[in-house]
XYZ file of C-alpha atoms in Angstrom:
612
model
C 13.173 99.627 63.943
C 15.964 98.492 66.175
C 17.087 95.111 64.438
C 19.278 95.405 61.480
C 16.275 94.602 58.905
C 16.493 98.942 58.329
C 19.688 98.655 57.978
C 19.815 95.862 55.811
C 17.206 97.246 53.527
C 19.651 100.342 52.832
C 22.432 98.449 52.293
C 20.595 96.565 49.599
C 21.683 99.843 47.188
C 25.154 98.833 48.842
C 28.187 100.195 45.994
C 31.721 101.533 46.407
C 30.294 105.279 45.049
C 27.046 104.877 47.036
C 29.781 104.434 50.252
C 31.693 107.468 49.050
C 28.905 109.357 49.308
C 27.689 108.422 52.493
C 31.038 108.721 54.374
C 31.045 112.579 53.220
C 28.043 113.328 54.663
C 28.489 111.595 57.693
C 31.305 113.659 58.487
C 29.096 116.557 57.916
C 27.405 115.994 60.665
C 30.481 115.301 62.955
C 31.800 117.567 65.953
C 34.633 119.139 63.388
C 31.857 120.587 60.868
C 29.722 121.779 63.053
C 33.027 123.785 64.650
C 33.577 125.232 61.123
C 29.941 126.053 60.863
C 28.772 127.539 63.810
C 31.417 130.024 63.707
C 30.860 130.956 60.316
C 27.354 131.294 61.101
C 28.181 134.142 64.231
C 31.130 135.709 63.105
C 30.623 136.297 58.935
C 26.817 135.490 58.649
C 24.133 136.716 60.947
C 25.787 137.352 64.844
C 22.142 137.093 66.606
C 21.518 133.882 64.684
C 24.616 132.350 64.962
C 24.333 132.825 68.969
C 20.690 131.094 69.282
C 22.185 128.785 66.949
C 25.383 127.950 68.765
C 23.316 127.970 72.380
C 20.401 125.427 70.692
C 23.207 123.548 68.904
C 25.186 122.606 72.433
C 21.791 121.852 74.414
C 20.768 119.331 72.214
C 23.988 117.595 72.012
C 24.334 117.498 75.993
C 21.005 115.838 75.857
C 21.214 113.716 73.182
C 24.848 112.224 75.418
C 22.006 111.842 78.179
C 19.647 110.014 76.364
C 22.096 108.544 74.805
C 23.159 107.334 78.254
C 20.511 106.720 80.011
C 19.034 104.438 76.906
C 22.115 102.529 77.066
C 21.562 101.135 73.668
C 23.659 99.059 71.182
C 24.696 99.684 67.474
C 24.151 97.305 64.709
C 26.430 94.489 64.753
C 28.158 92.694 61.690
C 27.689 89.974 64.002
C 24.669 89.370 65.045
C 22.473 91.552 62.838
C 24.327 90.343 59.731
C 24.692 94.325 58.095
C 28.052 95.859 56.738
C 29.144 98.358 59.574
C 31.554 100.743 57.329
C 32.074 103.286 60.251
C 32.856 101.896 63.743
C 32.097 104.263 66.694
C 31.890 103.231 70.277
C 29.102 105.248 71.932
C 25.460 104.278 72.537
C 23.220 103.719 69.659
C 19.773 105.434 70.483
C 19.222 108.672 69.679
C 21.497 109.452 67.023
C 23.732 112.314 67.243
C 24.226 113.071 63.300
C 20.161 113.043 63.032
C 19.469 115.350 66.311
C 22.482 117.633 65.180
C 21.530 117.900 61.869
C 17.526 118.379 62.533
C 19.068 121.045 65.402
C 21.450 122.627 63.073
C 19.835 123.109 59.507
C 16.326 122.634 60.785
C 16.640 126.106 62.376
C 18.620 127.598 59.526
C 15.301 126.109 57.021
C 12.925 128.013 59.338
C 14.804 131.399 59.449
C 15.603 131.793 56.073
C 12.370 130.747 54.009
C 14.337 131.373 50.532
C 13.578 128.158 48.649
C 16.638 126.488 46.714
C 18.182 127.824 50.796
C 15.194 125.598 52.040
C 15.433 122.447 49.937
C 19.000 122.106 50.785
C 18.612 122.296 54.294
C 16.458 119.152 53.818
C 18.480 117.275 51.662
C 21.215 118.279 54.142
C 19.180 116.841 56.842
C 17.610 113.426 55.301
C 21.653 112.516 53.874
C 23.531 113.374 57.091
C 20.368 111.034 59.659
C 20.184 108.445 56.702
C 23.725 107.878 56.043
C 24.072 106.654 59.130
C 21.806 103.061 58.993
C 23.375 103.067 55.638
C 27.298 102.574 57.018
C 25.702 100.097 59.567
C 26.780 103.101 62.405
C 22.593 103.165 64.006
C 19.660 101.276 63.602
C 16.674 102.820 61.559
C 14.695 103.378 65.151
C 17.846 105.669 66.438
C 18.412 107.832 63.190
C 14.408 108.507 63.565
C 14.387 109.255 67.215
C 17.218 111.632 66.685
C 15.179 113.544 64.202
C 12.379 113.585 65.927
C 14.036 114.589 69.203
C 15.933 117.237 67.044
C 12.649 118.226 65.978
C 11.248 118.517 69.199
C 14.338 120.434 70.452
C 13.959 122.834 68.000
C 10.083 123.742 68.287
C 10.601 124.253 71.655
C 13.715 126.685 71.965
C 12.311 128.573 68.530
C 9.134 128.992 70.839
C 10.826 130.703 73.761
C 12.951 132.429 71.356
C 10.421 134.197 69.795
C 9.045 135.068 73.240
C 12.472 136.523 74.395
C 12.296 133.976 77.849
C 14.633 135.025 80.494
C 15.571 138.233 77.789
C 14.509 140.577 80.752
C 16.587 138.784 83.493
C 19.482 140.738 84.817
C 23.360 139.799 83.515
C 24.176 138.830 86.719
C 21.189 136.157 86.835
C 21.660 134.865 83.713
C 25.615 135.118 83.989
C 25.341 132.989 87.422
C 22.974 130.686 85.230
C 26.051 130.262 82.498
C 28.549 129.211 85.316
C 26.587 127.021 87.562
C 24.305 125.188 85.079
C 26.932 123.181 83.346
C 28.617 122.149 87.127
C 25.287 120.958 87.973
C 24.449 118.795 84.953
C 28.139 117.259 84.636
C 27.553 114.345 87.082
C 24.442 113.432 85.380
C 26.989 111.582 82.940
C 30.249 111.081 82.132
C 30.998 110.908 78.699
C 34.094 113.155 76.888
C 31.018 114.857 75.112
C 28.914 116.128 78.325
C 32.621 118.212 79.032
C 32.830 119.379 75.721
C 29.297 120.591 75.309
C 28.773 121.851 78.752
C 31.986 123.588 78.853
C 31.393 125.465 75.231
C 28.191 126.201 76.981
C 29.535 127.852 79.699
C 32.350 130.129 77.775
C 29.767 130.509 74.980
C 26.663 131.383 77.136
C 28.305 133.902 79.600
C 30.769 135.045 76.855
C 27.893 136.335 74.797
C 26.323 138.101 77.726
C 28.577 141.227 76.778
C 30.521 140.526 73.386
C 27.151 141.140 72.014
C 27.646 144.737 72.632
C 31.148 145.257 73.839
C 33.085 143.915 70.697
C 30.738 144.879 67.963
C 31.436 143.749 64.443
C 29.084 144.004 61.199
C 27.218 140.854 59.473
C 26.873 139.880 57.208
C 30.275 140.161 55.985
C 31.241 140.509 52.594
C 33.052 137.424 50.904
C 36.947 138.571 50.702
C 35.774 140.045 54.802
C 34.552 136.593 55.613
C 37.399 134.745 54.754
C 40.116 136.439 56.797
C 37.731 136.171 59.918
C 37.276 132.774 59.451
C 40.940 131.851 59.007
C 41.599 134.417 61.743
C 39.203 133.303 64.111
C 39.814 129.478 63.237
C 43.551 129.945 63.641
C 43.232 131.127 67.084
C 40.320 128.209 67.891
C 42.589 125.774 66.454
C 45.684 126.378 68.809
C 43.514 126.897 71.647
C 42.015 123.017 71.322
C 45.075 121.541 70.914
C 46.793 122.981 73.972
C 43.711 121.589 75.572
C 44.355 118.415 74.864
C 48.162 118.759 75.171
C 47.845 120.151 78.475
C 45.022 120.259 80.432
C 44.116 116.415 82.092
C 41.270 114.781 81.721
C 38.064 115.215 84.180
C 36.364 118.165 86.145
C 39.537 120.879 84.662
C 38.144 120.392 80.719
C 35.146 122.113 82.190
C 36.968 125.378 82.441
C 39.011 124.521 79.421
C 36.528 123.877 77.285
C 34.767 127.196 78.351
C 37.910 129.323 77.428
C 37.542 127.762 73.741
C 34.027 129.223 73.977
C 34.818 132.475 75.234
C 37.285 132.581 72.209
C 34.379 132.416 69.555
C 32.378 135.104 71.800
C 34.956 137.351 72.524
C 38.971 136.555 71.373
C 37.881 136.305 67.982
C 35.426 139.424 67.929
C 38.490 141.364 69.824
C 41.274 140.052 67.267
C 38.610 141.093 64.461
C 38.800 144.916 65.630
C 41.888 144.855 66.629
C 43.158 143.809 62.845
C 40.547 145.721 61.003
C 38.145 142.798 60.250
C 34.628 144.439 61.797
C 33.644 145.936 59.184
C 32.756 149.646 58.155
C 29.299 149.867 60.212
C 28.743 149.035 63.787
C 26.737 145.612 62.707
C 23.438 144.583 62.731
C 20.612 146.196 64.608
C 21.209 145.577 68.265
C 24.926 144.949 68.097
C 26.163 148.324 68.931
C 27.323 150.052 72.017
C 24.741 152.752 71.608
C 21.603 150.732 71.123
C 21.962 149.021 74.547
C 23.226 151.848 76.487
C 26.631 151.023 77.337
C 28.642 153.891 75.938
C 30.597 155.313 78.885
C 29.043 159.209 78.987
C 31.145 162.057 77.021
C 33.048 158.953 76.355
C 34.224 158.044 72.342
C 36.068 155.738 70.273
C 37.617 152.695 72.401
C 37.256 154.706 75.911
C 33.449 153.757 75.423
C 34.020 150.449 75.031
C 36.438 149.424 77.741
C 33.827 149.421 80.429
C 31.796 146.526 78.637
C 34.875 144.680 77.943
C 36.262 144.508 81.749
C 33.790 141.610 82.357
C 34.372 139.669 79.747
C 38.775 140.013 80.725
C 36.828 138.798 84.073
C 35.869 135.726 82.929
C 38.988 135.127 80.628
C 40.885 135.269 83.878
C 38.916 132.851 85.643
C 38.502 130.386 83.405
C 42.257 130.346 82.781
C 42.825 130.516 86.692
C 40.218 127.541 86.996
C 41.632 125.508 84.190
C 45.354 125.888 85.210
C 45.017 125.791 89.135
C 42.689 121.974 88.241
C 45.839 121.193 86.135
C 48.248 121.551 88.391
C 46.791 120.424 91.380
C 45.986 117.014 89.655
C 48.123 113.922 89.124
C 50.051 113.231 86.278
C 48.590 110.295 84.341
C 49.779 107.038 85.573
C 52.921 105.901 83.434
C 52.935 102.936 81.043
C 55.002 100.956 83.299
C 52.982 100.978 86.123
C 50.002 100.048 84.343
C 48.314 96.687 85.216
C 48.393 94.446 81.834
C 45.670 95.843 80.519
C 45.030 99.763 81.068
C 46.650 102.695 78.708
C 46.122 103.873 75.392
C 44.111 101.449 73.034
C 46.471 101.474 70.543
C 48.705 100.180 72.815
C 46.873 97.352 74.900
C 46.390 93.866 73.548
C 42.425 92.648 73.085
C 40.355 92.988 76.083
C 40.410 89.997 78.358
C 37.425 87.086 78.877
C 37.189 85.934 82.224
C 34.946 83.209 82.809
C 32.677 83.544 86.192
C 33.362 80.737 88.104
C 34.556 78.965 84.818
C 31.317 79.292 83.136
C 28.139 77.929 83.166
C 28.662 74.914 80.723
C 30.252 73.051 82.923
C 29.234 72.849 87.196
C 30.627 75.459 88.363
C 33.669 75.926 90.461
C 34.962 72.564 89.435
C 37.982 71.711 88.021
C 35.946 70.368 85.128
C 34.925 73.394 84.297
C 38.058 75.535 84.919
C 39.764 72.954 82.165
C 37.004 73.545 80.100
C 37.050 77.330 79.938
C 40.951 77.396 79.419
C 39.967 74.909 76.476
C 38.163 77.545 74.924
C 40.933 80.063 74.956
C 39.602 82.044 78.158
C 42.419 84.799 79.107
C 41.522 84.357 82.920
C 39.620 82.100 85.022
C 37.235 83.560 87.960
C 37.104 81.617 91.257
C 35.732 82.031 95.087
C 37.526 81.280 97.718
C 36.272 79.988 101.339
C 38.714 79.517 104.533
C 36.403 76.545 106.174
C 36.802 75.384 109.942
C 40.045 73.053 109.816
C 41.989 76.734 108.002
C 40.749 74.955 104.305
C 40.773 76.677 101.417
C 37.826 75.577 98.717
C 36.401 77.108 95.852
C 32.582 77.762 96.392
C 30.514 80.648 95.499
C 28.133 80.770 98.305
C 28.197 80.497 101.882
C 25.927 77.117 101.826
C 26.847 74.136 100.184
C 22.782 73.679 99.138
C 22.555 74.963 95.503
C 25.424 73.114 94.312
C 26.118 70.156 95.983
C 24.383 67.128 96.963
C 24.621 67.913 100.585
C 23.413 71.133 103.077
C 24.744 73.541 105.517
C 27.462 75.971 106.065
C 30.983 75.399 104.112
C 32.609 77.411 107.136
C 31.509 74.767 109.486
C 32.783 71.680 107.633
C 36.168 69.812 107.397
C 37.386 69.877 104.390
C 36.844 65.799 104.515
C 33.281 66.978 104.956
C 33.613 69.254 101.915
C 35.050 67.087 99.612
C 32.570 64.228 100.486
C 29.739 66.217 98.557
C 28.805 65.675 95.045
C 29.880 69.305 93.793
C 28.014 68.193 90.366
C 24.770 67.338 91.726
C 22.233 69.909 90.694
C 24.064 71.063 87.411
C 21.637 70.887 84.332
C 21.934 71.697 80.582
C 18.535 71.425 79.965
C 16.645 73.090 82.921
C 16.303 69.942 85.147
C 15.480 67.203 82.719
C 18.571 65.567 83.136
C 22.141 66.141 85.515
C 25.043 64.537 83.570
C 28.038 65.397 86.342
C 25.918 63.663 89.196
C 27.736 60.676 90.876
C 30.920 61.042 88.216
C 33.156 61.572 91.173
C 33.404 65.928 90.976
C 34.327 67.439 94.092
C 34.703 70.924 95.550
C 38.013 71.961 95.038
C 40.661 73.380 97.061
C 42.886 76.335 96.284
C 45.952 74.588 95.931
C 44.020 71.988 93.837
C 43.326 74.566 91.380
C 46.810 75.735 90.874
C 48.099 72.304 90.644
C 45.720 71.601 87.896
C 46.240 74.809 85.801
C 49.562 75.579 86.364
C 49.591 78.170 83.328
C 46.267 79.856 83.893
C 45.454 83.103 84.986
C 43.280 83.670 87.827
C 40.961 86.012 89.315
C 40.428 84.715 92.748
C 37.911 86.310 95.020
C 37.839 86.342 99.109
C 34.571 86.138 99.547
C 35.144 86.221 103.138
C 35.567 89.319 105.594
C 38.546 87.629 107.022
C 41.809 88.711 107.733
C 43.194 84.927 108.098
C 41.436 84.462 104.995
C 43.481 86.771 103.193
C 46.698 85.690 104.812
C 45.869 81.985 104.218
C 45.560 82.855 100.500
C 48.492 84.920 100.390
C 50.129 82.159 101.802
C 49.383 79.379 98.742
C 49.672 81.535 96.073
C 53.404 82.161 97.144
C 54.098 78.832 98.210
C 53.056 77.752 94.551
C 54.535 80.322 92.550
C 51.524 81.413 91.311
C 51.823 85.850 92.540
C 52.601 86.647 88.891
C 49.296 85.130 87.210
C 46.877 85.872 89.843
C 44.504 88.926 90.200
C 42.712 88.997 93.952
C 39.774 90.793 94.564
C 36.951 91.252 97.312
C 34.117 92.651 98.121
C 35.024 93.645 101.673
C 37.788 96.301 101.932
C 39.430 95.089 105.429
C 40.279 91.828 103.716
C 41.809 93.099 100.479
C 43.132 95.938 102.516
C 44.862 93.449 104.576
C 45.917 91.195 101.592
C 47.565 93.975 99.838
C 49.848 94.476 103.151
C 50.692 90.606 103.481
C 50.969 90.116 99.713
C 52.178 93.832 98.364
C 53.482 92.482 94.820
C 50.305 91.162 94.309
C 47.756 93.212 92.148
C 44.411 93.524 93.242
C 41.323 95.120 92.194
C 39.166 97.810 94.461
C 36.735 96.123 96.899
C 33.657 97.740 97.299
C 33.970 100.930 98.974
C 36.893 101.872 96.669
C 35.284 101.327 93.838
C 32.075 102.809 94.920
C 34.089 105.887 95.393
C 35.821 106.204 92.550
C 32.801 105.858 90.718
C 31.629 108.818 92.784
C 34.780 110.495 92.085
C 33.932 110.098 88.017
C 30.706 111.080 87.628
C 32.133 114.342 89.514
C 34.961 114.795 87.596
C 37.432 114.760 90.120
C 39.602 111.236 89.442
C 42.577 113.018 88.608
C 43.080 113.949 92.465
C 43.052 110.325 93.345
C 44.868 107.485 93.387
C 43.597 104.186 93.760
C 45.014 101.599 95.832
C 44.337 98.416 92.890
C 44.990 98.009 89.358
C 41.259 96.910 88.495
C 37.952 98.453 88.673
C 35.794 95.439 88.686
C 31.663 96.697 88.378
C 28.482 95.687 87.043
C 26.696 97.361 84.659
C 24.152 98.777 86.721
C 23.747 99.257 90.296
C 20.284 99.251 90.979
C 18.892 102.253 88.487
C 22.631 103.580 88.018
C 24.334 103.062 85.437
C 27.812 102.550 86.272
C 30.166 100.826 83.081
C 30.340 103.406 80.787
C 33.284 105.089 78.400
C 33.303 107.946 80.397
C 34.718 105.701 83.167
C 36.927 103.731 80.786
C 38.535 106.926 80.095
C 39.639 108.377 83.568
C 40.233 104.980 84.954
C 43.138 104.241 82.829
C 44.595 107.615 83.069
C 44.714 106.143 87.102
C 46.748 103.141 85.713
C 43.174 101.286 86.403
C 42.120 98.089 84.234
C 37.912 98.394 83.971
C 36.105 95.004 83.843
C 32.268 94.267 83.801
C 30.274 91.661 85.538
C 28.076 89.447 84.647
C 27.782 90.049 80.745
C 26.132 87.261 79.182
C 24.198 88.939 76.545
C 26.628 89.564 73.367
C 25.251 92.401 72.245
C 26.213 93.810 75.765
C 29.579 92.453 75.089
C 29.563 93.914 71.675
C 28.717 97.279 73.177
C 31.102 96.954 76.098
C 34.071 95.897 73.649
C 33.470 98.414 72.080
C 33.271 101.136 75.145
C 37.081 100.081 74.952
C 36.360 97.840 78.278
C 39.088 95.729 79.536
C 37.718 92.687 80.869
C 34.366 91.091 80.982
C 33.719 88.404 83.227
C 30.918 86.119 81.747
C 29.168 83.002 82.347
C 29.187 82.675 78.049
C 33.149 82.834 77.897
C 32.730 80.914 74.254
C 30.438 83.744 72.975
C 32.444 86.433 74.671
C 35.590 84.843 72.525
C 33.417 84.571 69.327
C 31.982 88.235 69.822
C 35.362 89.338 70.391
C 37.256 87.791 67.663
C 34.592 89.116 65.348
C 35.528 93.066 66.287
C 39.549 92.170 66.760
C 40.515 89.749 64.248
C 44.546 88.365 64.839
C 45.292 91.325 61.405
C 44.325 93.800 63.910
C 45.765 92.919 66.839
């Protein structure tokens, strides 16, 4: 269900036609149909419909980005699964979003109108858009399946408390509260472009509808020739609105707002433009819709006098979702320019392929030795990553831990020793290629290097160097070599421990560096909140693991308002290429790996030199 064998078995119809076919109606069930059809649906075909619609339609979609987050899944690879992928796309594979939208979507339309040629081609509609997917190679067979069934599921349930009219007797001012605070709440829980979309329609839609219903009344359905001019009306308006939203408004916590004023415009603008131009109609719309029926005509009052009570709110909300959305904007930071980029952040189009970095040169080779630092940049690794250690005589050597026990022949503390002490170990002494049956590199003369060692020996190589050290001399001592070699321009220096990068960045300003720890942990904070574009960050790399602990950290979401910070993103430790699939993918810029020859071959495989 999740190897390509599904996928493989569709393809086995494979055929230029059969491809045709399947690209339309994988559009169909992308984000720009459903913003022709939902629309249709409430303003020319059935308004109460088209609002459970629209409000079902934008819950599942915020939770199949959670699921599809918190899964964390892969897509079929060409590579490794050996399929055809026709359609690249870079989010999570499990559940799939075409299935659950098109289950969502048509599934409710097949149970409200139980006409049935309307039926069957609700389920055609539904089994072409969720199985045109493992057919293009975009999702395995087990995500296209779990999206229909979780669109199923969705569905049962919201028809259920639809029918039951739950939370129909709650005051406005409940369920308005509900439409503004709900979608603040759930935005941290990810932080993918799609939870601001979805949760901000939700918002402008949800508390929009709260008095459109009644205060802009408009008949449905509409006839044909009617139809038309509110649709090109109502699309017209929609269709400058979104892309002043992207021209203008920055990316993060603002789109919220944004996004909510593009709701309010289906609710409300739309509905008002529609009376305003002579498009409701000649009756007051279907039952429920007018002023009248929910007792909101001002007393004595007639013609648009009655309505401009009902219609204050809803120039309420306008205003505040315009304040919101333009005081965000203008209190935020521009994006960073392209020239103060480090080499690898900005628009994809515009950055070369996403760097390999191999962890202490990889895990081929002992590590931390200059064998396998010339064996890595053998393979074509874009940057090297080393540790660094100031020991007792002011020595710098590369060494990953603290202890010289797990990789050398000897034992104690590298901060104790001289470096004659260091460099007297065997620093291939427990390395093994075939878990402890034989070690190779013991007694063939590899040491633990030094710093300046290093940069003798790889005088072209880029380097990620890390202080492993909370130690201001440390960081000085470093900055020190690096200049005295004339190796600031291809270096990268990063730490853990914030004093000592802190302090490098002082003694060695025109060298980049990436966020220690508490940076990073806060601008990862900062993310998930939405709030990124009020901060600047003092490196040029965000370096993170995949998870921390049951967080999920790497994601696109991050990708996305890092580099509008000027900030690279690379992942640690990615050995699994499917991960490194996914994560190239993500548009990551960096992964550091212990695998930096599968890394290159996984990479090659999605950025071949024509499309570089």
């Amino acid at each position: 269900m999740f190897d390509g064998s599904g996928v493989l078995w569709f393809q086995q119809a494979a055929h230029p036609v059969l491809d045709a076919v399947a690209r339309i109606f994988t559009y169909l069930g992308s984000e720009y149909f459903y913003m022709l059809i939902l629309p249709l649906w409430y303003w020319c075909a059935d308004r109460r419909r088209g609002h459970q619609l629209a409000f079902l339609f934008l819950v599942s979609m915020w939770l199949n980005g959670l699921l599809k987050d918190v899964a964390n899944m892969p897509r079929p690879s060409a590579l490794l699964d050996g399929v055809q992928v026709l359609v690249r796309e870079s989010s999570n594979g499990f559940p799939s979003g075409h299935a659950q939208g098109a289950m969502t979507v048509f599934g409710y339309l097949f149970a409200e109108y139980p006409v049935g040629w309307w039926r069957a081609l609700c389920a055609v509609l539904i089994v072409l858009i969720a199985f045109s997917r493992p057919y293009l190679g975009v999702h395995y067979l087990g995500d296209t399946l779990g999206g229909l069934l979780i669109g199923l599921a969705v569905l049962v349930l919201f028809r259920w408390g639809f029918a039951r009219g739950l939370g129909g007797a709650w005051p406005r001012r409940r369920k308005l509260l509900l439409a503004l605070v709900v979608p603040v709440i759930l935005l941290p829980l990810y932080g993918e472009p799609v939870a601001y979309q979805t949760l901000g329609f939700l918002m402008g839609f949800w508390a929009g509808d709260l008095y459109a219903m009644q205060a802009l009344p408009y008949s449905t359905p509409a006839r044909p020739a009617l139809a038309a001019a509110r649709l090109g009306v109502g699309l017209a308006g929609f269709a400058v609105l979104y892309v002043l939203h992207g021209a203008v408004i920055p990316n993060g916590l603002p789109e919220l707002p944004g996004y909510a004023l593009l709701g309010l415009w289906v609710t409300a603008g739309a509905p008002w433009l529609f009376r305003r131009l002579g498009l409701a109609g000649g009756g007051p719309g279907t039952a429920g819709e007018t002023p009248a029926a929910e007792g909101l005509v001002v007393p004595g009052g007639t013609g648009s006098a009655a309505l401009a009570a009902p219609v204050r709110p809803l120039l309420r909300l306008a205003a505040g979702f315009l304040a919101a959305t333009a005081l965000g904007a203008a209190l935020a930071q521009p994006p960073v320019d392209r020239a103060q980029y480090g080499p690898m952040a900005g628009e994809p189009a515009r950055r070369p392929v996403p760097l390999v970095i191999a962890h202490r040169g990889g895990d081929q080779r002992p590590e931390n030795t200059l064998e396998s630092f010339r064996y890595a940049a053998s393979l074509g690794a874009d940057w090297i990553e080393l540790d660094v250690h100031r020991i007792r005589d002011g020595s710098l050597v590369v060494l990953h831990d603290e202890t010289v026990d797990r990789t050398t022949g000897g034992s104690g503390n590298v901060h104790a020793m001289t470096l004659a002490e260091v460099k007297a170990l065997d620093a291939g002494y427990w390395w093994t290629p075939d878990g402890g049956r034989t070690y190779p590199y013991r007694g063939r003369g590899l040491t633990v290097p030094t710093l300046e060692e290093v940069l003798q020996a790889l005088p072209g190589q880029r380097l990620l160097l890390e202080l492993k050290d909370d130690d201001l001399q440390l960081a000085e001592a470093v900055a020190r070599v690096l200049e005295a070699h004339g190796a600031t321009d291809r270096v990268m220096v990063a730490s853990f421990h914030d004093r000592t990068l802190q302090h490098f960045r002082r003694v060695a300003p025109h060298v980049p560096t990436s966020l220690a720890s508490g940076e990073a942990l806060r601008f990862v904070i900062l993310q998930r909140l939405g709030l990124t574009p009020y901060h600047r960050p003092a490196g040029i790399a965000l370096q993170v693991p995949e998870y921390h602990g049951m967080l999920r950290v790497f994601s696109g979401g991050l990708v996305r308002l890092a580099h509008d910070r000027g900030v690279e993103v690379h992942t640690w430790t990615v050995n699994d290429p499917r991960k490194m699939e996914q994560m190239f993918l993500a548009g990551v810029d960096g992964i550091v790996t212990d695998r930096p020859d599968l890394a290159l071959r996984v990479r090659a495989s999605l950025f071949p030199p024509s499309h570089r």
